PDB file of C-alpha atoms and ligand atoms in Angstrom:
ATOM      1  CA  MET A   1      -2.174  42.426  20.643  1.00  0.00           C
ATOM      2  CA  LYS A   2       0.679  40.725  21.988  1.00  0.00           C
ATOM      3  CA  SER A   3       0.927  37.266  20.820  1.00  0.00           C
ATOM      4  CA  VAL A   4       2.404  34.551  22.886  1.00  0.00           C
ATOM      5  CA  SER A   5       1.708  31.978  20.531  1.00  0.00           C
ATOM      6  CA  THR A   6       3.138  30.886  17.195  1.00  0.00           C
ATOM      7  CA  PRO A   7       1.116  32.050  13.852  1.00  0.00           C
ATOM      8  CA  TYR A   8      -0.784  28.871  13.189  1.00  0.00           C
ATOM      9  CA  HIS A   9      -3.280  30.722  12.497  1.00  0.00           C
ATOM     10  CA  TYR A  10      -1.545  31.160   8.821  1.00  0.00           C
ATOM     11  CA  CYS A  11      -2.113  27.665   8.394  1.00  0.00           C
ATOM     12  CA  PHE A  12      -5.666  27.532   9.369  1.00  0.00           C
ATOM     13  CA  ASP A  13      -6.832  30.383   7.335  1.00  0.00           C
ATOM     14  CA  VAL A  14      -5.441  27.915   4.067  1.00  0.00           C
ATOM     15  CA  LEU A  15      -7.511  25.556   5.436  1.00  0.00           C
ATOM     16  CA  GLY A  16     -10.687  27.459   6.304  1.00  0.00           C
ATOM     17  CA  ASN A  17     -12.965  26.295   3.137  1.00  0.00           C
ATOM     18  CA  PRO A  18     -15.034  23.449   2.655  1.00  0.00           C
ATOM     19  CA  LEU A  19     -13.213  22.209  -0.802  1.00  0.00           C
ATOM     20  CA  ARG A  20      -9.786  22.352   0.594  1.00  0.00           C
ATOM     21  CA  ILE A  21     -11.131  20.337   3.872  1.00  0.00           C
ATOM     22  CA  SER A  22     -12.454  17.723   1.605  1.00  0.00           C
ATOM     23  CA  ILE A  23      -9.774  17.078  -0.505  1.00  0.00           C
ATOM     24  CA  ILE A  24      -7.520  16.539   3.013  1.00  0.00           C
ATOM     25  CA  GLN A  25     -10.401  14.199   3.881  1.00  0.00           C
ATOM     26  CA  LEU A  26      -9.766  12.182   0.480  1.00  0.00           C
ATOM     27  CA  LEU A  27      -5.907  12.259   0.129  1.00  0.00           C
ATOM     28  CA  LYS A  28      -6.220  11.210   3.894  1.00  0.00           C
ATOM     29  CA  GLU A  29      -7.385   7.601   2.553  1.00  0.00           C
ATOM     30  CA  LYS A  30      -5.194   7.486  -0.700  1.00  0.00           C
ATOM     31  CA  PRO A  31      -3.034   9.769  -3.301  1.00  0.00           C
ATOM     32  CA  ARG A  32      -5.369  11.133  -5.955  1.00  0.00           C
ATOM     33  CA  SER A  33      -4.912  13.452  -9.416  1.00  0.00           C
ATOM     34  CA  VAL A  34      -7.323  16.572  -9.896  1.00  0.00           C
ATOM     35  CA  SER A  35      -9.300  14.466 -11.958  1.00  0.00           C
ATOM     36  CA  GLU A  36     -10.487  11.612  -9.762  1.00  0.00           C
ATOM     37  CA  LEU A  37     -10.729  14.226  -7.312  1.00  0.00           C
ATOM     38  CA  SER A  38     -13.120  16.517  -9.242  1.00  0.00           C
ATOM     39  CA  LYS A  39     -14.901  13.731 -10.002  1.00  0.00           C
ATOM     40  CA  GLN A  40     -15.145  12.398  -6.401  1.00  0.00           C
ATOM     41  CA  LEU A  41     -15.888  15.862  -5.253  1.00  0.00           C
ATOM     42  CA  ASP A  42     -18.000  16.600  -8.177  1.00  0.00           C
ATOM     43  CA  GLU A  43     -16.609  19.929  -8.624  1.00  0.00           C
ATOM     44  CA  GLU A  44     -15.187  21.763 -11.619  1.00  0.00           C
ATOM     45  CA  GLN A  45     -11.236  20.830 -12.207  1.00  0.00           C
ATOM     46  CA  SER A  46      -9.874  24.327 -12.145  1.00  0.00           C
ATOM     47  CA  LYS A  47     -11.309  24.580  -8.322  1.00  0.00           C
ATOM     48  CA  VAL A  48     -10.026  22.037  -7.441  1.00  0.00           C
ATOM     49  CA  SER A  49      -6.302  22.453  -8.906  1.00  0.00           C
ATOM     50  CA  HIS A  50      -6.636  26.257  -7.322  1.00  0.00           C
ATOM     51  CA  SER A  51      -7.435  24.448  -3.953  1.00  0.00           C
ATOM     52  CA  LEU A  52      -4.216  21.810  -4.749  1.00  0.00           C
ATOM     53  CA  ALA A  53      -1.962  25.024  -5.111  1.00  0.00           C
ATOM     54  CA  ALA A  54      -3.300  27.154  -2.323  1.00  0.00           C
ATOM     55  CA  LEU A  55      -2.360  23.492  -0.051  1.00  0.00           C
ATOM     56  CA  LYS A  56       0.709  23.128  -1.818  1.00  0.00           C
ATOM     57  CA  LYS A  57       2.097  26.567  -1.118  1.00  0.00           C
ATOM     58  CA  CYS A  58       1.124  25.743   2.158  1.00  0.00           C
ATOM     59  CA  ASN A  59       3.262  22.518   2.361  1.00  0.00           C
ATOM     60  CA  PHE A  60      -0.370  20.543   3.434  1.00  0.00           C
ATOM     61  CA  VAL A  61       0.116  18.187   0.209  1.00  0.00           C
ATOM     62  CA  GLU A  62       2.888  17.303  -2.408  1.00  0.00           C
ATOM     63  CA  ALA A  63       2.555  15.949  -6.170  1.00  0.00           C
ATOM     64  CA  LYS A  64       4.410  13.446  -8.039  1.00  0.00           C
ATOM     65  CA  ARG A  65       4.322  12.986 -11.382  1.00  0.00           C
ATOM     66  CA  ASP A  66       3.428   9.550 -12.360  1.00  0.00           C
ATOM     67  CA  GLY A  67       3.254   9.179 -16.373  1.00  0.00           C
ATOM     68  CA  LYS A  68       1.242  11.789 -17.814  1.00  0.00           C
ATOM     69  CA  LYS A  69      -0.703  12.627 -14.516  1.00  0.00           C
ATOM     70  CA  LEU A  70      -0.074  14.527 -11.713  1.00  0.00           C
ATOM     71  CA  VAL A  71      -0.886  12.587  -8.541  1.00  0.00           C
ATOM     72  CA  TYR A  72      -1.448  14.504  -4.984  1.00  0.00           C
ATOM     73  CA  SER A  73      -1.149  13.168  -1.594  1.00  0.00           C
ATOM     74  CA  LEU A  74      -0.996  14.723   1.850  1.00  0.00           C
ATOM     75  CA  ARG A  75       2.573  15.643   3.305  1.00  0.00           C
ATOM     76  CA  GLU A  76       4.116  12.605   5.918  1.00  0.00           C
ATOM     77  CA  THR A  77       4.269  14.643   9.046  1.00  0.00           C
ATOM     78  CA  PHE A  78       0.469  15.946   8.439  1.00  0.00           C
ATOM     79  CA  LEU A  79      -0.772  12.836   7.224  1.00  0.00           C
ATOM     80  CA  LYS A  80       0.393  10.669   9.912  1.00  0.00           C
ATOM     81  CA  ASN A  81      -1.344  13.349  12.407  1.00  0.00           C
ATOM     82  CA  MET A  82      -4.285  13.598  10.605  1.00  0.00           C
ATOM     83  CA  LYS A  83      -4.819   9.770  10.990  1.00  0.00           C
ATOM     84  CA  GLY A  84      -5.083  10.302  15.111  1.00  0.00           C
ATOM     85  CA  ASP A  85      -7.904  12.428  13.261  1.00  0.00           C
ATOM     86  CA  ASN A  86      -6.186  15.526  15.850  1.00  0.00           C
ATOM     87  CA  LEU A  87      -6.401  18.496  13.805  1.00  0.00           C
ATOM     88  CA  PHE A  88      -4.787  20.616  15.721  1.00  0.00           C
ATOM     89  CA  GLU A  89      -1.740  18.336  16.397  1.00  0.00           C
ATOM     90  CA  ALA A  90      -1.313  17.816  12.743  1.00  0.00           C
ATOM     91  CA  ILE A  91      -1.206  21.875  12.183  1.00  0.00           C
ATOM     92  CA  GLU A  92       1.381  22.073  15.548  1.00  0.00           C
ATOM     93  CA  ALA A  93       3.587  19.054  13.817  1.00  0.00           C
ATOM     94  CA  HIS A  94       2.619  20.875  10.069  1.00  0.00           C
ATOM     95  CA  TYR A  95       3.638  24.162  11.384  1.00  0.00           C
ATOM     96  CA  LYS A  96       6.835  22.627  13.284  1.00  0.00           C
ATOM     97  CA  GLU A  97       8.252  21.014   9.907  1.00  0.00           C
ATOM     98  CA  HIS A  98       7.123  23.723   7.625  1.00  0.00           C
ATOM     99  CA  GLY A  99       6.069  26.889   9.068  1.00  0.00           C
ATOM    100  CA  PRO A 100       8.574  29.254   8.088  1.00  0.00           C
ATOM    101  CA  ASN A 101       7.846  28.175   4.490  1.00  0.00           C
ATOM    102  CA  CYS A 102       4.335  28.242   4.135  1.00  0.00           C
ATOM    103  CA  TRP A 103       2.213  30.287   2.252  1.00  0.00           C
ATOM    104  CA  ARG A 104       1.744  33.783   3.759  1.00  0.00           C
ATOM    105  CA  CYS A 105       4.333  32.980   6.763  1.00  0.00           C
ATOM    106  CA  GLU A 106       6.840  35.217   6.034  1.00  0.00           C
TER     107      GLU A 106
HETATM  108 ZN1   ZN B   1       1.600  25.502   6.675  1.00  0.00          ZN
END
């Protein structure tokens, strides 16, 4: 197949998982730590950490150290677009900014 589009699907792939979508929904409200997220989602910390690592590799989230804990937040461009609740626009903006550096985008 001849593709006429930039490879946004790599970034969509990373989001194709209910836990990751839930994490994004929670981080849209405010930055949170792994333990806060796993409590909110009633999910094991290891699974939440694994999902966060994937979201971080694909540049959807970033982690900042706050004392002893790491606090995760949505990256600014993605957050701004997510506020409008338009996922496709959010991914497009995300890809424009980070695409070549995203997970599996080589
Ligand atoms: Zn990405």
